[in-house]
Amino acid sequence: MTSPPAPDPAHDEAHGGGLGARLNWLRAAVLGANDGVVSTAGLVVGVAGATESRAALLTAGLSGLLAGSMSMAAGEYVSVSSQRDSEKAALAQEKRELRERPEAELDELTGLLAARGLSPDVAREAAEQLTARDALRAHARVELGIDPDALTNPWHAAGASFLAFTVGALLPLLAIVLPPASARLWVTVLSVLAALTFTGWWSARLGSAPTGPAILRNAAGGALAMAVTYGAGSLLGAAGV
Ligand SMILES: [Zn+2]
């Protein structure tokens, strides 16, 4: 069994929209789904510890799903927007420098290419050709590690987070409300552990980490969350709160 190569940040920088970026998106989607599974499972199992009311379970689970997915989306929107702003500012500054001191910028590009392993002559030739074709793009890629045509759209990032969390959250929500009351707890616990086994395996594969320990840690985290909230819910239920 072969694993995909680990994305190395230096390599990603030079390939803004390439394999590294796609792997990062995929990893974010798996983590978002994992978050949706664990937090919603903890929530509905806790409520199930206190009450048998399907309406209460549905209300709590759906609220958890919506609150979590919107919180994830808002957080992602804010962080990607800030990143995009700083990338745009860096591109604007680069543009200014290229206009004001093109010779120094050509030397700079030559030096950066030489640092990547080209001989001085070849680096000079490459820098001249890249500058002639599209100087800003060359500096963006080699110097800043940005692809000016592939800046991440904050709305896309927010939508992807919303979707990933929602997909994850739907599993424990359906598992707790659909089965008869006597079976709902075990159906939920088992399907959550199965889902966490899958997301743990997948995220380990994406990061080229050993899958066994990743699955164990992931499933144990979810099991702990459900045990704690179930305990708290049972206490509150027994106390008649
Ligand atoms: Zn530059």
mmCIF file of C-alpha atoms and ligand atoms in Angstrom:
data_model
loop_
_atom_site.group_PDB
_atom_site.id
_atom_site.type_symbol
_atom_site.label_atom_id
_atom_site.label_comp_id
_atom_site.label_asym_id
_atom_site.label_seq_id
_atom_site.Cartn_x
_atom_site.Cartn_y
_atom_site.Cartn_z
ATOM 1 C CA MET A 1 0.000 0.000 0.000
ATOM 2 C CA THR A 2 1.499 3.333 -1.000
ATOM 3 C CA SER A 3 0.646 6.640 0.605
ATOM 4 C CA PRO A 4 0.365 10.000 -1.130
ATOM 5 C CA PRO A 5 3.451 12.162 -0.624
ATOM 6 C CA ALA A 6 3.349 14.493 2.365
ATOM 7 C CA PRO A 7 2.611 18.043 1.225
ATOM 8 C CA ASP A 8 5.696 20.047 2.053
ATOM 9 C CA PRO A 9 5.049 23.756 2.660
ATOM 10 C CA ALA A 10 8.004 24.957 0.572
ATOM 11 C CA HIS A 11 6.720 22.869 -2.306
ATOM 12 C CA ASP A 12 3.146 24.106 -1.857
ATOM 13 C CA GLU A 13 4.329 27.699 -2.029
ATOM 14 C CA ALA A 14 5.573 27.233 -5.537
ATOM 15 C CA HIS A 15 2.370 25.505 -6.635
ATOM 16 C CA GLY A 16 -0.373 27.654 -5.172
ATOM 17 C CA GLY A 17 -3.279 26.053 -7.013
ATOM 18 C CA GLY A 18 -1.797 22.596 -7.429
ATOM 19 C CA LEU A 19 -1.761 19.284 -5.656
ATOM 20 C CA GLY A 20 -0.737 20.772 -2.304
ATOM 21 C CA ALA A 21 -3.660 23.181 -2.299
ATOM 22 C CA ARG A 22 -6.095 20.413 -3.260
ATOM 23 C CA LEU A 23 -4.739 18.207 -0.466
ATOM 24 C CA ASN A 24 -5.183 21.064 1.997
ATOM 25 C CA TRP A 25 -8.789 21.518 0.905
ATOM 26 C CA LEU A 26 -9.457 17.817 1.213
ATOM 27 C CA ARG A 27 -7.877 17.704 4.647
ATOM 28 C CA ALA A 28 -9.964 20.697 5.766
ATOM 29 C CA ALA A 29 -13.104 18.940 4.505
ATOM 30 C CA VAL A 30 -12.293 15.746 6.416
ATOM 31 C CA LEU A 31 -11.528 17.705 9.586
ATOM 32 C CA GLY A 32 -14.742 19.732 9.210
ATOM 33 C CA ALA A 33 -16.814 16.569 8.807
ATOM 34 C CA ASN A 34 -15.028 15.024 11.784
ATOM 35 C CA ASP A 35 -15.885 18.100 13.858
ATOM 36 C CA GLY A 36 -19.529 17.819 12.823
ATOM 37 C CA VAL A 37 -19.661 14.160 13.835
ATOM 38 C CA VAL A 38 -18.011 14.615 17.254
ATOM 39 C CA SER A 39 -19.710 17.801 18.427
ATOM 40 C CA THR A 40 -23.192 16.800 17.279
ATOM 41 C CA ALA A 41 -22.789 13.261 18.642
ATOM 42 C CA GLY A 42 -21.741 14.666 22.014
ATOM 43 C CA LEU A 43 -24.725 16.988 21.984
ATOM 44 C CA VAL A 44 -27.445 14.484 21.064
ATOM 45 C CA VAL A 45 -26.065 11.696 23.267
ATOM 46 C CA GLY A 46 -26.018 14.140 26.189
ATOM 47 C CA VAL A 47 -29.642 15.092 25.573
ATOM 48 C CA ALA A 48 -30.518 11.387 25.174
ATOM 49 C CA GLY A 49 -29.054 10.833 28.648
ATOM 50 C CA ALA A 50 -31.617 13.273 30.057
ATOM 51 C CA THR A 51 -34.763 12.647 28.020
ATOM 52 C CA GLU A 52 -36.479 10.211 25.674
ATOM 53 C CA SER A 53 -38.285 13.015 23.835
ATOM 54 C CA ARG A 54 -37.629 12.749 20.117
ATOM 55 C CA ALA A 55 -38.619 16.406 19.676
ATOM 56 C CA ALA A 56 -35.981 17.469 22.184
ATOM 57 C CA LEU A 57 -33.359 15.323 20.463
ATOM 58 C CA LEU A 58 -34.262 16.709 17.043
ATOM 59 C CA THR A 59 -34.248 20.302 18.300
ATOM 60 C CA ALA A 60 -30.903 19.925 20.043
ATOM 61 C CA GLY A 61 -29.306 18.046 17.155
ATOM 62 C CA LEU A 62 -30.528 20.420 14.478
ATOM 63 C CA SER A 63 -29.522 23.469 16.522
ATOM 64 C CA GLY A 64 -26.085 21.945 17.037
ATOM 65 C CA LEU A 65 -25.777 21.257 13.321
ATOM 66 C CA LEU A 66 -26.755 24.795 12.317
ATOM 67 C CA ALA A 67 -24.776 26.560 15.025
ATOM 68 C CA GLY A 68 -21.672 24.499 14.346
ATOM 69 C CA SER A 69 -21.777 24.778 10.568
ATOM 70 C CA MET A 70 -22.379 28.531 10.656
ATOM 71 C CA SER A 71 -19.653 29.041 13.236
ATOM 72 C CA MET A 72 -17.222 27.047 11.083
ATOM 73 C CA ALA A 73 -18.224 28.979 7.966
ATOM 74 C CA ALA A 74 -17.879 32.358 9.678
ATOM 75 C CA GLY A 75 -14.474 31.456 11.110
ATOM 76 C CA GLU A 76 -13.288 30.257 7.735
ATOM 77 C CA TYR A 77 -14.619 33.363 5.995
ATOM 78 C CA VAL A 78 -12.777 35.646 8.404
ATOM 79 C CA SER A 79 -9.482 33.786 8.233
ATOM 80 C CA VAL A 80 -9.470 33.390 4.433
ATOM 81 C CA SER A 81 -10.476 37.038 3.976
ATOM 82 C CA SER A 82 -7.530 38.184 6.094
ATOM 83 C CA GLN A 83 -5.179 35.921 4.197
ATOM 84 C CA ARG A 84 -6.510 37.209 0.886
ATOM 85 C CA ASP A 85 -6.115 40.822 2.003
ATOM 86 C CA SER A 86 -2.511 40.275 2.966
ATOM 87 C CA GLU A 87 -1.822 38.443 -0.309
ATOM 88 C CA LYS A 88 -3.367 41.299 -2.286
ATOM 89 C CA ALA A 89 -1.297 43.830 -0.343
ATOM 90 C CA ALA A 90 1.866 41.831 -1.038
ATOM 91 C CA LEU A 91 1.013 41.674 -4.759
ATOM 92 C CA ALA A 92 0.371 45.433 -4.865
ATOM 93 C CA GLN A 93 3.711 46.108 -3.240
ATOM 94 C CA GLU A 94 5.428 43.766 -5.676
ATOM 95 C CA LYS A 95 3.788 45.585 -8.573
ATOM 96 C CA ARG A 96 5.059 48.908 -7.231
ATOM 97 C CA GLU A 97 8.597 47.577 -6.805
ATOM 98 C CA LEU A 98 8.592 46.155 -10.334
ATOM 99 C CA ARG A 99 7.588 49.575 -11.675
ATOM 100 C CA GLU A 100 10.012 51.585 -9.558
ATOM 101 C CA ARG A 101 13.146 49.428 -9.656
ATOM 102 C CA PRO A 102 12.891 46.760 -12.351
ATOM 103 C CA GLU A 103 16.657 46.088 -12.393
ATOM 104 C CA ALA A 104 16.826 45.295 -8.690
ATOM 105 C CA GLU A 105 13.763 43.077 -9.081
ATOM 106 C CA LEU A 106 15.419 41.182 -11.923
ATOM 107 C CA ASP A 107 18.479 40.615 -9.737
ATOM 108 C CA GLU A 108 16.244 39.487 -6.920
ATOM 109 C CA LEU A 109 14.453 36.959 -9.137
ATOM 110 C CA THR A 110 17.796 35.723 -10.449
ATOM 111 C CA GLY A 111 19.007 35.201 -6.885
ATOM 112 C CA LEU A 112 15.851 33.334 -5.890
ATOM 113 C CA LEU A 113 16.092 31.022 -8.892
ATOM 114 C CA ALA A 114 19.795 30.422 -8.229
ATOM 115 C CA ALA A 115 18.925 29.571 -4.626
ATOM 116 C CA ARG A 116 16.618 26.883 -6.002
ATOM 117 C CA GLY A 117 19.523 25.198 -7.706
ATOM 118 C CA LEU A 118 19.972 26.893 -11.086
ATOM 119 C CA SER A 119 23.468 27.948 -12.107
ATOM 120 C CA PRO A 120 23.940 31.766 -12.161
ATOM 121 C CA ASP A 121 23.847 31.950 -15.965
ATOM 122 C CA VAL A 122 20.755 29.804 -16.305
ATOM 123 C CA ALA A 123 19.069 31.637 -13.412
ATOM 124 C CA ARG A 124 19.716 34.960 -15.153
ATOM 125 C CA GLU A 125 18.357 33.668 -18.436
ATOM 126 C CA ALA A 126 15.291 32.173 -16.736
ATOM 127 C CA ALA A 127 14.663 35.373 -14.777
ATOM 128 C CA GLU A 128 14.848 37.447 -17.954
ATOM 129 C CA GLN A 129 12.434 35.179 -19.787
ATOM 130 C CA LEU A 130 9.975 35.034 -16.881
ATOM 131 C CA THR A 131 10.149 38.814 -16.492
ATOM 132 C CA ALA A 132 9.528 39.353 -20.200
ATOM 133 C CA ARG A 133 6.482 37.100 -20.145
ATOM 134 C CA ASP A 134 4.808 38.166 -16.885
ATOM 135 C CA ALA A 135 7.033 39.766 -14.282
ATOM 136 C CA LEU A 136 4.374 40.100 -11.593
ATOM 137 C CA ARG A 137 3.319 36.462 -11.849
ATOM 138 C CA ALA A 138 6.939 35.307 -11.727
ATOM 139 C CA HIS A 139 7.623 37.314 -8.562
ATOM 140 C CA ALA A 140 4.319 36.273 -7.029
ATOM 141 C CA ARG A 141 5.114 32.618 -7.496
ATOM 142 C CA VAL A 142 8.840 32.480 -6.830
ATOM 143 C CA GLU A 143 9.134 35.198 -4.190
ATOM 144 C CA LEU A 144 5.758 35.222 -2.430
ATOM 145 C CA GLY A 145 4.533 31.691 -3.112
ATOM 146 C CA ILE A 146 1.208 33.063 -4.398
ATOM 147 C CA ASP A 147 -0.608 32.264 -7.607
ATOM 148 C CA PRO A 148 -2.228 35.630 -8.434
ATOM 149 C CA ASP A 149 -4.952 33.879 -10.456
ATOM 150 C CA ALA A 150 -5.844 31.415 -7.717
ATOM 151 C CA LEU A 151 -6.360 33.433 -4.533
ATOM 152 C CA THR A 152 -8.772 31.524 -2.305
ATOM 153 C CA ASN A 153 -12.297 32.921 -2.415
ATOM 154 C CA PRO A 154 -13.515 33.417 1.187
ATOM 155 C CA TRP A 155 -17.108 32.557 0.207
ATOM 156 C CA HIS A 156 -15.986 29.280 -1.336
ATOM 157 C CA ALA A 157 -13.975 28.441 1.760
ATOM 158 C CA ALA A 158 -16.914 29.331 4.017
ATOM 159 C CA GLY A 159 -19.322 27.252 1.917
ATOM 160 C CA ALA A 160 -16.993 24.261 1.942
ATOM 161 C CA SER A 161 -16.663 24.404 5.749
ATOM 162 C CA PHE A 162 -20.413 24.737 6.159
ATOM 163 C CA LEU A 163 -21.002 21.736 3.927
ATOM 164 C CA ALA A 164 -18.314 19.558 5.508
ATOM 165 C CA PHE A 165 -19.573 20.171 9.041
ATOM 166 C CA THR A 166 -23.188 19.619 7.982
ATOM 167 C CA VAL A 167 -22.417 16.278 6.340
ATOM 168 C CA GLY A 168 -20.642 15.122 9.501
ATOM 169 C CA ALA A 169 -23.364 16.408 11.829
ATOM 170 C CA LEU A 170 -26.187 14.737 9.888
ATOM 171 C CA LEU A 171 -24.925 11.279 10.822
ATOM 172 C CA PRO A 172 -25.389 11.440 14.621
ATOM 173 C CA LEU A 173 -28.531 13.541 14.166
ATOM 174 C CA LEU A 174 -30.230 10.913 11.997
ATOM 175 C CA ALA A 175 -28.829 8.059 14.087
ATOM 176 C CA ILE A 176 -30.400 9.449 17.253
ATOM 177 C CA VAL A 177 -33.828 10.464 15.900
ATOM 178 C CA LEU A 178 -34.652 7.684 13.418
ATOM 179 C CA PRO A 179 -34.317 4.415 15.428
ATOM 180 C CA PRO A 180 -36.790 3.405 18.179
ATOM 181 C CA ALA A 181 -35.967 4.792 21.619
ATOM 182 C CA SER A 182 -34.561 1.499 22.902
ATOM 183 C CA ALA A 183 -31.949 1.286 20.125
ATOM 184 C CA ARG A 184 -31.080 4.937 19.453
ATOM 185 C CA LEU A 185 -28.122 5.166 21.812
ATOM 186 C CA TRP A 186 -26.298 2.148 20.447
ATOM 187 C CA VAL A 187 -27.096 2.950 16.859
ATOM 188 C CA THR A 188 -25.635 6.410 17.404
ATOM 189 C CA VAL A 189 -22.539 5.278 19.292
ATOM 190 C CA LEU A 190 -21.715 2.553 16.772
ATOM 191 C CA SER A 191 -22.311 4.670 13.677
ATOM 192 C CA VAL A 192 -20.295 7.543 15.172
ATOM 193 C CA LEU A 193 -17.379 5.232 15.969
ATOM 194 C CA ALA A 194 -17.556 3.822 12.430
ATOM 195 C CA ALA A 195 -17.560 7.335 10.948
ATOM 196 C CA LEU A 196 -14.631 8.410 13.145
ATOM 197 C CA THR A 197 -12.705 5.315 12.099
ATOM 198 C CA PHE A 198 -13.212 6.386 8.506
ATOM 199 C CA THR A 199 -12.309 10.075 8.989
ATOM 200 C CA GLY A 200 -9.315 9.119 11.162
ATOM 201 C CA TRP A 201 -8.090 6.732 8.491
ATOM 202 C CA TRP A 202 -8.648 9.262 5.725
ATOM 203 C CA SER A 203 -6.942 12.192 7.412
ATOM 204 C CA ALA A 204 -3.978 9.976 8.307
ATOM 205 C CA ARG A 205 -3.720 8.874 4.672
ATOM 206 C CA LEU A 206 -3.869 12.500 3.483
ATOM 207 C CA GLY A 207 -1.036 13.390 5.856
ATOM 208 C CA SER A 208 0.941 10.195 5.184
ATOM 209 C CA ALA A 209 0.741 9.331 8.883
ATOM 210 C CA PRO A 210 0.330 5.767 10.229
ATOM 211 C CA THR A 211 -3.400 4.992 10.093
ATOM 212 C CA GLY A 212 -3.738 2.764 13.189
ATOM 213 C CA PRO A 213 -2.859 5.314 15.879
ATOM 214 C CA ALA A 214 -4.798 8.052 14.044
ATOM 215 C CA ILE A 215 -7.964 5.919 13.978
ATOM 216 C CA LEU A 216 -7.560 5.002 17.664
ATOM 217 C CA ARG A 217 -7.032 8.610 18.770
ATOM 218 C CA ASN A 218 -9.926 9.847 16.674
ATOM 219 C CA ALA A 219 -12.384 7.192 17.844
ATOM 220 C CA ALA A 220 -11.232 7.561 21.464
ATOM 221 C CA GLY A 221 -11.805 11.333 21.307
ATOM 222 C CA GLY A 222 -15.351 10.835 20.049
ATOM 223 C CA ALA A 223 -16.070 8.073 22.565
ATOM 224 C CA LEU A 224 -14.834 10.306 25.378
ATOM 225 C CA ALA A 225 -17.010 13.211 24.200
ATOM 226 C CA MET A 226 -20.110 10.987 24.117
ATOM 227 C CA ALA A 227 -19.312 9.401 27.508
ATOM 228 C CA VAL A 228 -18.872 12.788 29.182
ATOM 229 C CA THR A 229 -22.022 14.373 27.752
ATOM 230 C CA TYR A 230 -24.067 11.217 28.365
ATOM 231 C CA GLY A 231 -22.915 11.232 31.978
ATOM 232 C CA ALA A 232 -23.816 14.898 32.391
ATOM 233 C CA GLY A 233 -27.182 14.428 30.655
ATOM 234 C CA SER A 234 -28.025 11.390 32.798
ATOM 235 C CA LEU A 235 -27.259 13.293 36.003
ATOM 236 C CA LEU A 236 -29.439 16.214 34.939
ATOM 237 C CA GLY A 237 -32.205 13.863 33.811
ATOM 238 C CA ALA A 238 -32.097 11.900 37.076
ATOM 239 C CA ALA A 239 -32.169 15.138 39.055
ATOM 240 C CA GLY A 240 -35.330 16.079 37.177
ATOM 241 C CA VAL A 241 -33.876 19.375 35.923
HETATM 242 ZN ZN ZN B 1 10.134 40.923 -6.296
#
